[in-house]
Amino acid sequence: MTEFDNVFKTGYRTGLCGVIIRDYSGKEVVLCGWVSKRRDHGKLIFIDLRDFSGIVQIVFDPSFNMESYEIAKEIRSEYVIQTRGIVKERTSDTINKDIRTGEIEVLASELKILSKSKTPPFLLENREEIDELTRLKYRNIDLRTVEMQRNLRLKSSVMNVTRNYLTSNGFVEIETPILAKSTPEGARDFLVPSRLNPNKFYALPQSPQLFKQILMFSGFDRIFQIARCFRDEDLRADRQPEFTQIDLEMTFVKQEDVMGLIEGLISEIFIKIIGSEINLPFEKLTWLEAMSLYGSDKPDLRFDLKINDISEIFKSSEVKILKDTINNGGVVKCIKVENAGMFSRKDLDDIVSMAKSAGAGGLLWIKVDENCELQSPVSKFLSENEKNNLIRVLSLKVNDLILIVSDKFTTSCSVLGIIRNHLAVKLGLINKDEYKFLWIYDFPLFEFDEKENRYKSVHHAFTMPDENNLEYLKSDPLKVNSLSYDIVLNGTEIGGGSIRINNLELQEQIFKILKVDLERAKDNFGFFLSAMEYGTPPHGGIALGLDRLVMLLGKLKSIREVIAFPKTQSAIDMMTETPSNVDENQLKELYIKLVKFEE
RNA sequence: GGAGCUGUCGUUCAGCGGUUUAGGACACGUGCCUGUCACGCACGAGAUCGAGGGUUCGAAUCCCUUCAGCUCCGCCA
């Protein structure tokens, strides 16, 4: 901050509050800021003056300057003041080691109230204890706290490093429309009525996807955007209806090129902002590996607890559930917990009900007791052979616990994935200071939507299938993998991208499989398909969730902590009270009539 | 759409059928105080107990409904 100190010298002040140290002693300074605290000792008044850089103590002594002392009596918390004074070294017994400016203070010779303040609704120092609702209502004040100053400045730094990095890698920053076209695939759109085109609507972009790609068709080679995206879906701790992506697209690239570039960017962010190196390249897992080993397509690799497949052991088991599952094409999978003596019967019951609510029929546990005997609700059904195989395959020791889920592959994996995360918290396996990045690739191209009875893109409809299994495109689309990749940090998906289709016939074939009929495809994506008719280079890209990334870098528990004016879970901005009613005339101009709202 | 948790002075907590006139701490106001930095001391003001309905002689407290916030499921290509 000190290197910018000069920048903050203005007509009002000589510099910042938080940077004044011993070197300044004897100098006259003029400072501006908010009153953080006033301590009135009758004949002596202390004020903690605050700006974003920190706090400095101002002393008002009537024997030194009566006039400023008198004004200081009127001062209250959060008043904005300007003061002139001499920087004085403190006597050794009055030094405050807790603040950077604690070795000095400013003896005031002038004081001016620039703006008064009502008593603030909450104290800035104990922000963590204040209800979030109150903080969001008075966000103007919440944003003054060191926490919010730090969070938003951190985000700004990440954006700045990103711009520099991408620009120096040949990227062009190009804006694309916010008033864009609605597309039925994907998330729900926010719509904007068009006054000049009655009964027609724009949609706010869910991402600049198609514009990015068209800019590749146009020969820009590499473009990026720090793009605001809008999705009208329900909110979560890490999801807001509008959020920001570092969104980029590159021409003539393979997946490895995009991954390498992003690794470079993340590494740069760590060196410049976190101040530490990060191991490159990141670990890579195929989607299938991630699902079968960790039960998640965004596994947290800060702890191990891998999932084992023990189907082989139970092929002809007496335990009917296990055998039947296997015979029906399912799997038997488990997680082994070592030294699990601490798990009570209640803990195990909790895990069972967790498994059930996650979609499994149930969960079997087996404990190894002191005599190396296997304890379990089903122990009497387990053959000696099965017991021995379990002990051998899983190298079981005294006090080990295994948690078994047998079901369809995806169900048993994802249920154990949820339990894996639960165990890590319970066992305290997570090192909060660690950052574990990884790539997930080789996703399936499609998934089958039971409700709509059709295939859906796992990533999006413009994702390039893996040419190695193109043959299944017609016969068994679920077997086709895609050239797409997600980047995961500590169990959170922070970005995803793909190599895109650059072949019109293939693109139309994909739409056919998605049962987007050609007529509708033309309606929604016609501009894009016809753009593809004029020379489409191979290209690919990725988007990183900026807010999520910054949230994780700052070790924060919600995305709202890195957004200046976020919305509540019901998508309301508490400060501006938005959304709100609009004037009848505004609606008239837009040819919109309100329908009475009913439950 | 569903599940769970929360809602009491400005803030944060206590009170969980009856001497409660709803209590403490911080903040706030007034007075005193020349070395504090979580300043101290004294006095004071401040609450339709989220809202509505019910049970009861009596409800902040029990029941129902509802609203709001948060977490999660569904949803988020």
XYZ file of C-alpha atoms (C1' of nucleotides) in Angstrom:
676
model
C 0.000 0.000 0.000
C 2.854 2.322 0.813
C 4.015 2.348 -2.793
C 0.734 4.023 -3.726
C 0.807 6.407 -0.814
C 1.481 9.401 -3.035
C -1.543 8.649 -5.147
C -3.775 9.384 -2.193
C -2.410 12.891 -1.647
C -5.254 15.202 -2.624
C -6.608 18.653 -1.984
C -8.133 17.338 1.226
C -5.280 15.360 2.701
C -1.571 14.716 2.617
C -2.052 10.946 2.562
C -3.599 7.923 4.227
C -4.187 7.207 7.906
C -2.948 3.640 8.148
C 0.521 4.220 6.731
C 1.836 6.749 9.213
C 4.778 5.282 11.096
C 7.829 6.537 12.977
C 9.392 8.023 9.828
C 6.706 10.688 9.843
C 7.447 11.963 13.324
C 7.753 15.702 13.513
C 5.970 16.159 10.194
C 2.677 17.920 9.755
C -0.058 15.842 8.146
C -3.608 16.494 7.060
C -5.793 13.403 7.297
C -9.341 12.524 6.371
C -11.493 9.597 7.325
C -14.256 8.131 9.445
C -14.253 8.267 13.231
C -13.877 4.707 14.393
C -13.881 5.453 18.086
C -13.812 8.425 20.396
C -12.395 8.178 23.901
C -13.166 11.261 26.001
C -11.004 11.729 29.108
C -12.486 15.029 30.124
C -9.507 17.191 29.340
C -8.075 14.939 26.678
C -9.858 13.333 23.727
C -8.567 10.482 21.606
C -10.030 9.650 18.237
C -9.270 6.605 16.120
C -9.407 7.895 12.566
C -10.033 5.281 9.903
C -9.724 4.999 6.171
C -9.303 1.853 4.103
C -5.610 1.702 4.872
C -6.037 1.490 8.630
C -6.380 3.483 11.813
C -4.376 6.257 13.385
C -4.864 7.877 16.790
C -5.541 11.608 16.857
C -5.083 13.459 20.151
C -7.031 16.592 21.052
C -5.440 18.499 23.902
C -7.015 21.810 25.000
C -3.643 23.074 26.211
C -2.301 22.581 22.674
C -5.308 23.694 20.636
C -8.544 24.712 22.321
C -10.606 25.156 19.162
C -10.117 21.640 17.788
C -10.633 20.203 21.273
C -14.027 21.896 21.464
C -15.063 20.487 18.078
C -13.797 17.043 19.063
C -16.349 16.998 21.888
C -19.137 17.029 19.284
C -17.709 14.186 17.291
C -19.368 10.750 17.203
C -18.713 7.403 15.569
C -18.664 7.375 11.758
C -18.461 11.156 11.432
C -16.287 12.067 8.469
C -13.622 14.513 9.540
C -10.548 16.293 8.311
C -7.765 17.075 10.755
C -4.376 18.712 10.672
C -1.710 17.836 13.163
C 1.855 16.983 14.033
C 2.984 13.356 14.039
C 4.458 12.603 17.450
C 6.267 9.517 18.651
C 4.451 8.028 21.611
C 6.179 7.531 24.944
C 7.175 3.917 25.400
C 4.397 3.240 27.935
C 1.675 4.426 25.557
C 2.677 2.447 22.491
C -0.080 0.228 21.073
C 1.457 -2.874 19.521
C -1.840 -4.039 18.032
C -1.988 -1.460 15.257
C 0.519 -0.571 12.590
C 0.489 3.108 13.509
C 0.733 2.321 17.218
C 4.143 3.904 17.755
C 2.912 7.369 16.818
C -0.095 9.618 17.179
C -1.202 12.863 15.600
C -1.518 15.902 17.861
C -4.363 17.879 16.312
C -4.140 21.559 15.529
C -7.213 21.762 13.326
C -10.414 19.797 13.047
C -13.267 20.028 10.592
C -16.413 17.931 10.510
C -17.011 17.090 6.838
C -20.123 15.028 7.486
C -22.078 13.905 10.511
C -23.392 10.403 11.003
C -26.396 8.905 12.728
C -25.507 6.259 15.287
C -24.592 3.285 13.084
C -26.907 0.237 13.328
C -24.040 -2.038 14.301
C -20.431 -1.858 15.360
C -17.861 -2.417 12.674
C -15.493 -4.393 14.856
C -17.671 -7.426 15.579
C -18.979 -8.008 12.079
C -18.844 -11.793 12.340
C -21.457 -11.709 15.096
C -23.933 -9.493 13.265
C -26.874 -11.091 11.515
C -26.332 -11.133 7.780
C -29.760 -9.677 7.123
C -28.843 -6.546 9.065
C -25.549 -6.286 7.241
C -27.234 -6.569 3.865
C -29.796 -3.918 4.768
C -27.001 -1.544 5.704
C -24.518 -2.804 3.161
C -23.041 0.708 2.867
C -21.802 0.293 6.440
C -20.964 -3.398 6.182
C -18.689 -2.572 3.258
C -16.613 -0.361 5.573
C -15.490 -3.364 7.621
C -11.980 -4.694 7.216
C -13.454 -8.007 6.061
C -15.451 -6.580 3.156
C -12.662 -4.188 2.217
C -10.292 -7.123 2.104
C -12.687 -9.370 0.147
C -13.535 -6.892 -2.578
C -9.940 -5.735 -2.895
C -8.890 -9.371 -3.214
C -11.387 -9.806 -6.026
C -10.109 -6.686 -7.731
C -6.541 -8.011 -7.556
C -7.574 -11.339 -9.054
C -9.279 -9.516 -11.930
C -6.245 -7.351 -12.429
C -3.803 -10.276 -12.504
C -6.158 -12.083 -14.874
C -6.335 -9.167 -17.295
C -2.566 -8.795 -17.339
C -1.940 -12.501 -17.722
C -4.438 -13.042 -20.512
C -3.493 -9.889 -22.357
C 0.157 -10.876 -22.307
C -0.865 -14.261 -23.681
C -2.376 -12.659 -26.741
C -5.968 -12.371 -25.600
C -8.236 -9.546 -26.691
C -10.888 -8.341 -24.277
C -14.134 -7.996 -26.209
C -17.549 -7.101 -24.838
C -20.651 -8.941 -25.959
C -24.311 -8.008 -25.561
C -26.110 -8.061 -22.235
C -29.363 -7.707 -24.148
C -29.061 -11.067 -25.813
C -31.148 -13.851 -27.241
C -33.151 -16.276 -25.153
C -32.196 -19.911 -25.568
C -34.334 -22.685 -24.127
C -31.443 -25.071 -23.354
C -29.829 -24.671 -19.975
C -30.866 -22.485 -17.088
C -33.946 -20.284 -16.895
C -33.451 -16.914 -18.591
C -34.045 -13.457 -17.200
C -36.172 -11.710 -19.808
C -36.215 -8.052 -20.809
C -39.179 -6.749 -22.810
C -38.440 -4.705 -25.897
C -40.353 -1.435 -26.169
C -39.469 -0.928 -29.819
C -40.483 -4.475 -30.682
C -43.766 -5.105 -28.885
C -44.261 -8.561 -27.399
C -40.653 -9.486 -28.026
C -37.990 -10.082 -25.433
C -34.281 -9.989 -24.924
C -32.686 -12.375 -22.459
C -29.790 -11.579 -20.169
C -26.917 -13.902 -21.081
C -26.335 -17.063 -19.049
C -22.829 -16.797 -20.452
C -21.337 -15.164 -23.541
C -20.889 -18.642 -25.031
C -22.106 -18.228 -28.600
C -20.695 -14.726 -29.002
C -17.320 -15.999 -27.846
C -17.399 -18.748 -30.425
C -18.462 -16.444 -33.232
C -15.535 -14.184 -32.386
C -13.358 -17.240 -33.006
C -15.037 -17.720 -36.372
C -14.140 -14.094 -36.996
C -10.455 -14.649 -36.508
C -9.713 -12.901 -33.219
C -7.828 -16.057 -32.227
C -8.092 -15.511 -28.469
C -10.613 -13.451 -26.579
C -11.624 -13.101 -22.984
C -14.153 -11.344 -20.878
C -14.715 -10.793 -17.223
C -18.329 -11.483 -17.914
C -21.431 -10.933 -15.868
C -23.745 -13.921 -16.255
C -27.393 -14.272 -15.308
C -29.304 -17.418 -14.414
C -32.784 -17.398 -12.967
C -32.401 -20.427 -10.720
C -32.574 -20.933 -6.962
C -29.779 -19.488 -4.862
C -27.223 -21.208 -2.664
C -24.250 -20.224 -0.561
C -22.174 -20.373 -3.743
C -24.818 -19.318 -6.277
C -26.217 -15.875 -7.073
C -28.585 -14.982 -9.936
C -25.905 -12.723 -11.346
C -22.297 -13.676 -11.032
C -19.009 -13.151 -12.799
C -17.004 -15.485 -14.958
C -13.508 -15.246 -16.338
C -14.638 -16.414 -19.728
C -12.243 -17.127 -22.574
C -12.096 -18.771 -25.959
C -9.113 -19.807 -28.118
C -8.621 -20.871 -31.733
C -6.620 -23.898 -32.972
C -6.285 -25.444 -29.522
C -6.574 -28.889 -27.933
C -7.802 -29.454 -24.387
C -4.225 -29.560 -23.078
C -3.638 -26.052 -24.434
C -6.587 -24.631 -22.534
C -5.675 -26.519 -19.371
C -2.066 -25.347 -19.559
C -3.117 -21.750 -19.985
C -5.448 -21.904 -16.974
C -2.790 -23.564 -14.848
C -0.533 -20.672 -15.747
C -3.199 -18.181 -14.746
C -3.934 -19.855 -11.407
C -0.251 -20.129 -10.683
C 0.180 -16.410 -11.439
C -2.720 -15.553 -9.119
C -1.101 -17.581 -6.342
C 2.318 -16.042 -6.768
C 1.102 -12.458 -7.077
C -1.762 -12.518 -4.589
C -1.469 -15.402 -2.138
C 2.300 -15.148 -2.216
C 2.967 -18.841 -2.650
C 3.883 -21.227 -5.426
C 1.482 -23.901 -6.497
C 2.337 -27.317 -7.876
C 1.955 -27.665 -11.652
C 0.555 -29.398 -13.546
C -2.665 -30.058 -11.632
C -3.762 -33.577 -10.969
C -6.100 -35.022 -13.619
C -8.840 -37.598 -13.259
C -11.291 -38.828 -15.827
C -14.918 -38.409 -14.878
C -15.158 -42.180 -14.438
C -12.120 -42.314 -12.160
C -13.431 -39.443 -10.070
C -16.837 -41.055 -9.696
C -15.557 -44.507 -8.826
C -12.726 -43.401 -6.524
C -14.340 -40.400 -4.836
C -18.041 -40.604 -5.682
C -18.130 -37.101 -7.076
C -17.333 -35.194 -10.237
C -15.816 -32.523 -8.003
C -13.948 -34.452 -5.332
C -12.108 -32.776 -2.507
C -8.567 -34.170 -2.686
C -7.397 -32.587 0.540
C -8.144 -35.954 2.118
C -7.958 -39.511 0.845
C -10.768 -41.902 1.933
C -11.042 -43.582 -1.434
C -13.981 -45.753 -2.429
C -13.279 -49.429 -3.029
C -15.156 -51.781 -5.328
C -15.792 -55.054 -3.516
C -18.385 -56.476 -5.916
C -16.092 -59.396 -6.716
C -16.233 -60.623 -3.112
C -20.017 -60.767 -2.958
C -20.828 -62.290 -6.330
C -22.482 -65.318 -4.796
C -23.138 -63.967 -1.343
C -25.718 -65.173 1.163
C -26.547 -61.535 1.735
C -29.372 -61.251 -0.722
C -29.255 -57.484 -1.276
C -25.618 -57.626 -2.310
C -25.991 -60.604 -4.608
C -29.134 -59.279 -6.252
C -27.599 -55.903 -6.886
C -24.636 -57.481 -8.606
C -26.815 -59.784 -10.672
C -28.816 -56.760 -11.823
C -25.690 -55.048 -13.067
C -25.074 -53.003 -9.921
C -21.955 -52.741 -7.800
C -20.930 -53.138 -4.168
C -18.720 -50.303 -3.028
C -17.324 -49.246 0.288
C -15.247 -46.760 2.200
C -12.822 -47.978 4.838
C -12.310 -45.829 7.917
C -9.264 -46.673 10.001
C -9.279 -46.420 13.796
C -13.014 -45.869 13.863
C -13.515 -46.941 17.465
C -15.080 -43.565 18.189
C -18.069 -44.272 15.919
C -21.068 -44.915 18.145
C -24.160 -46.796 17.147
C -25.882 -43.429 16.737
C -23.148 -42.144 14.424
C -23.653 -45.223 12.285
C -27.433 -44.762 12.289
C -26.916 -41.175 11.154
C -24.737 -42.357 8.312
C -27.363 -44.924 7.309
C -30.107 -42.307 7.174
C -27.775 -39.974 5.291
C -27.271 -42.726 2.720
C -30.997 -43.238 2.419
C -31.809 -39.585 1.907
C -29.039 -39.461 -0.700
C -30.901 -42.077 -2.695
C -29.494 -45.421 -1.583
C -31.745 -48.233 -0.396
C -29.606 -48.493 2.690
C -26.096 -48.863 3.979
C -24.288 -51.784 5.572
C -21.527 -51.278 8.066
C -18.977 -53.732 9.288
C -16.697 -53.076 12.251
C -13.520 -54.970 13.095
C -13.510 -55.608 16.855
C -10.566 -56.198 19.216
C -10.499 -59.898 18.382
C -10.348 -59.172 14.676
C -13.935 -60.390 14.370
C -16.244 -58.637 11.903
C -19.200 -57.038 13.682
C -22.180 -56.131 11.572
C -25.962 -56.359 11.426
C -25.388 -58.909 8.653
C -22.368 -60.691 10.127
C -24.175 -64.002 10.483
C -24.880 -64.021 6.745
C -21.254 -63.431 5.800
C -19.363 -66.575 4.852
C -15.864 -67.234 6.204
C -14.612 -66.838 2.696
C -16.198 -63.409 2.314
C -14.857 -62.300 5.665
C -11.350 -63.408 4.793
C -11.523 -61.798 1.394
C -12.684 -58.522 2.925
C -9.848 -58.596 5.425
C -7.328 -59.408 2.716
C -8.562 -57.054 -0.041
C -9.083 -54.075 2.269
C -6.165 -54.993 4.600
C -8.511 -54.649 7.564
C -7.084 -54.088 11.025
C -8.556 -53.873 14.499
C -10.982 -50.935 14.889
C -11.440 -50.441 11.160
C -14.911 -49.648 9.906
C -16.277 -50.244 6.435
C -19.381 -48.574 5.056
C -20.963 -50.437 2.167
C -23.468 -49.206 -0.393
C -24.678 -51.544 -3.097
C -26.713 -50.070 -5.898
C -26.416 -48.903 -9.495
C -22.912 -47.664 -10.228
C -23.768 -43.945 -10.146
C -25.952 -44.242 -7.043
C -23.511 -46.199 -4.904
C -20.667 -43.914 -5.956
C -22.478 -40.646 -5.328
C -23.938 -41.824 -2.016
C -20.495 -42.856 -0.797
C -19.198 -39.548 -2.135
C -21.565 -37.683 0.176
C -20.587 -39.929 3.091
C -16.930 -39.422 2.250
C -17.334 -35.676 2.715
C -19.231 -36.195 5.945
C -16.501 -38.478 7.300
C -13.781 -35.999 6.438
C -15.482 -33.310 8.495
C -16.202 -35.683 11.376
C -12.669 -37.036 11.424
C -11.124 -33.604 10.991
C -9.214 -34.650 7.888
C -9.465 -31.332 6.086
C -6.494 -29.008 6.190
C -8.053 -25.585 5.737
C -4.782 -24.072 4.546
C -4.414 -26.403 1.612
C -5.434 -25.690 -1.983
C -5.977 -28.849 -4.043
C -6.692 -28.212 -7.692
C -7.617 -30.897 -10.131
C -8.979 -31.399 -13.605
C -11.857 -33.693 -14.380
C -12.050 -34.688 -18.044
C -13.591 -37.329 -20.286
C -17.111 -36.455 -19.204
C -19.958 -38.265 -20.880
C -21.369 -36.099 -23.667
C -24.985 -36.810 -22.728
C -27.053 -37.833 -19.781
C -30.555 -39.199 -19.999
C -33.323 -37.061 -18.521
C -36.006 -39.438 -17.210
C -38.574 -36.703 -16.710
C -38.366 -35.276 -20.214
C -37.525 -38.654 -21.725
C -34.651 -37.328 -23.791
C -30.897 -36.911 -23.820
C -29.395 -33.729 -22.426
C -25.936 -32.304 -22.837
C -23.811 -32.734 -19.745
C -21.829 -29.603 -20.650
C -23.608 -27.807 -23.475
C -24.821 -28.565 -26.982
C -21.693 -27.190 -28.671
C -19.266 -29.548 -26.975
C -17.094 -31.674 -29.254
C -17.543 -35.430 -28.826
C -14.387 -37.501 -28.441
C -13.603 -38.740 -31.946
C -12.576 -42.125 -30.510
C -16.140 -43.063 -29.674
C -18.067 -41.175 -32.319
C -19.298 -44.505 -33.667
C -21.702 -44.812 -30.692
C -23.316 -41.469 -31.400
C -26.287 -43.149 -33.050
C -26.336 -46.563 -31.368
C -25.653 -45.659 -27.734
C -25.127 -41.931 -27.117
C -24.442 -42.452 -23.406
C -21.197 -44.183 -24.364
C -19.831 -41.092 -26.074
C -17.364 -38.996 -24.136
C -16.810 -35.319 -24.713
C -13.780 -33.108 -24.953
C -14.795 -31.169 -21.905
C -13.085 -30.459 -18.639
C -13.913 -29.037 -15.234
C -11.495 -27.470 -12.842
C -12.097 -28.297 -9.196
C -10.636 -26.642 -6.125
C -11.093 -28.245 -2.700
C -14.310 -29.967 -3.706
C -15.879 -26.998 -5.456
C -16.256 -26.729 -9.200
C -14.660 -23.417 -10.089
C -14.814 -23.681 -13.845
C -15.483 -25.742 -16.895
C -14.966 -25.676 -20.595
C -14.683 -27.713 -23.714
C -13.418 -28.033 -27.223
C -16.330 -26.956 -29.424
C -17.878 -28.495 -32.475
C -16.667 -26.770 -35.630
C -18.520 -28.940 -38.099
C -22.072 -28.109 -39.089
C -23.163 -31.657 -39.882
C -21.983 -32.883 -36.504
C -23.669 -29.964 -34.777
C -26.974 -30.753 -36.467
C -26.583 -34.399 -35.533
C -26.155 -33.414 -31.888
C -29.295 -31.302 -31.979
C -31.111 -34.295 -33.404
C -29.995 -36.493 -30.510
C -31.040 -33.797 -28.058
C -34.416 -33.840 -29.801
C -34.132 -30.148 -30.469
C -35.962 -30.287 -33.731
C -34.266 -28.625 -36.630
C -36.987 -26.029 -36.915
C -36.504 -24.949 -33.296
C -32.743 -25.184 -33.551
C -32.919 -22.801 -36.513
C -35.156 -20.493 -34.476
C -32.877 -20.413 -31.466
C -29.434 -20.983 -32.879
C -29.986 -20.263 -36.585
C -27.647 -17.287 -36.516
C -25.015 -19.517 -35.003
C -25.479 -22.414 -37.385
C -25.338 -20.172 -40.410
C -22.239 -18.484 -39.010
C -20.702 -21.949 -39.009
C -21.172 -22.191 -42.758
C -18.399 -19.738 -43.554
C -15.208 -21.321 -42.314
C -15.134 -22.415 -38.684
C -11.746 -23.040 -37.093
C -11.234 -25.638 -34.361
C -11.613 -23.815 -31.089
C -12.273 -24.263 -27.427
C -12.486 -22.354 -24.203
C -13.321 -22.278 -20.551
C -15.014 -20.156 -17.949
C -13.898 -19.784 -14.343
C -16.352 -18.716 -11.677
C -14.604 -15.619 -10.408
C -16.753 -15.189 -7.302
C -16.288 -18.806 -6.254
C -12.569 -18.665 -6.874
C -12.177 -15.535 -4.774
C -14.433 -17.004 -2.094
C -12.108 -19.999 -1.806
C -8.944 -17.907 -1.951
C -10.329 -15.778 0.871
C -11.495 -18.867 2.816
C -14.997 -17.413 2.941
C -18.169 -19.354 3.492
C -20.427 -17.634 0.998
C -20.215 -16.033 -2.425
C -22.090 -13.052 -0.951
C -18.894 -12.131 0.850
C -17.192 -11.285 -2.436
C -20.099 -9.482 -4.107
C -20.627 -5.872 -3.086
C -24.401 -5.914 -3.355
C -25.628 -9.512 -3.323
C -29.145 -10.876 -3.124
C -30.778 -12.962 -0.420
C -31.904 -16.540 -0.972
C -35.214 -15.275 -2.333
C -33.274 -13.132 -4.837
C -34.037 -9.833 -3.116
C -31.550 -7.008 -2.697
C -32.236 -5.898 0.887
C -30.572 -2.527 0.436
C -32.436 -1.303 -2.635
C -35.479 -3.507 -1.995
C -35.314 -4.940 -5.476
C -37.243 -6.356 -7.309
C -40.050 -3.845 -6.916
C -43.289 -2.743 -8.509
C -43.146 -0.528 -11.561
C -45.319 2.278 -12.770
C -48.424 1.391 -14.771
C -47.183 3.627 -17.594
C -43.906 1.780 -17.847
C -45.821 -1.426 -18.344
C -48.100 0.178 -20.915
C -45.131 1.228 -23.014
C -43.971 -2.347 -22.990
C -47.382 -3.793 -23.811
C -47.327 -5.776 -20.609
C -50.374 -6.517 -18.515
C -50.031 -7.973 -15.046
C -51.932 -11.100 -14.161
C -53.110 -11.459 -10.599
C -50.633 -13.567 -8.633
C -52.090 -16.714 -7.139
C -50.475 -19.494 -5.172
C -41.952 -27.413 -4.923
C -39.684 -29.911 -0.359
C -36.627 -30.550 4.468
C -34.042 -28.396 8.586
C -32.389 -24.241 11.735
C -33.297 -19.131 13.370
C -36.508 -14.715 14.676
C -36.827 -10.917 22.198
C -34.412 -2.912 23.038
C -29.920 -0.137 17.746
C -26.618 -4.841 18.183
C -25.793 -9.502 20.620
C -27.588 -12.835 24.087
C -30.677 -14.600 28.591
C -35.689 -15.657 29.895
C -39.048 -21.343 27.566
C -46.793 -21.224 31.383
C -47.221 -17.298 36.958
C -43.182 -11.280 41.818
C -41.322 -10.113 34.416
C -42.833 -3.611 35.868
C -39.231 -8.825 29.994
C -32.970 -9.126 32.282
C -27.475 -8.641 31.027
C -23.521 -6.965 27.830
C -22.168 -3.659 23.960
C -23.979 0.660 21.509
C -26.744 5.330 22.642
C -27.811 10.053 25.982
C -26.253 13.242 30.281
C -22.497 14.337 33.939
C -17.397 13.535 35.960
C -12.360 12.244 34.493
C -5.044 14.698 31.038
C -2.674 8.878 28.529
C -6.665 5.966 26.712
C -6.596 2.526 22.704
C -12.450 -3.300 24.462
C -10.726 3.738 28.562
C -13.047 4.192 33.527
C -17.034 5.837 37.079
C -22.229 7.466 37.972
C -27.046 8.216 36.260
C -30.608 7.625 32.252
C -33.428 6.492 27.969
C -34.494 2.488 24.895
C -38.741 -3.834 23.351
C -46.396 -4.044 20.026
C -40.934 -10.552 22.346
C -41.339 -11.190 13.335
C -46.981 -11.080 12.090
C -51.982 -13.278 12.642
C -55.082 -16.719 15.086
C -55.969 -20.322 18.993
C -55.441 -23.037 23.987
C -55.456 -21.007 29.148
C -57.757 -17.512 34.845
C -52.850 -16.132 32.792
C -48.597 -16.761 26.693
C -42.196 -13.947 24.886
C -42.908 -19.080 26.722
C -47.702 -24.255 24.403
C -50.454 -25.239 19.462
C -51.777 -23.745 14.324
C -51.081 -20.492 10.205
C -48.048 -16.994 7.948
C -43.729 -13.849 6.815
C -38.464 -13.121 6.655
C -33.276 -14.855 6.864
C -29.839 -18.919 6.513
C -28.321 -24.171 5.123
C -29.607 -28.168 2.046
C -32.563 -31.297 -1.778
C -34.981 -30.430 -6.401
C -33.172 -26.802 -9.994
C -28.303 -24.537 -11.785
C -26.478 -26.885 -20.359
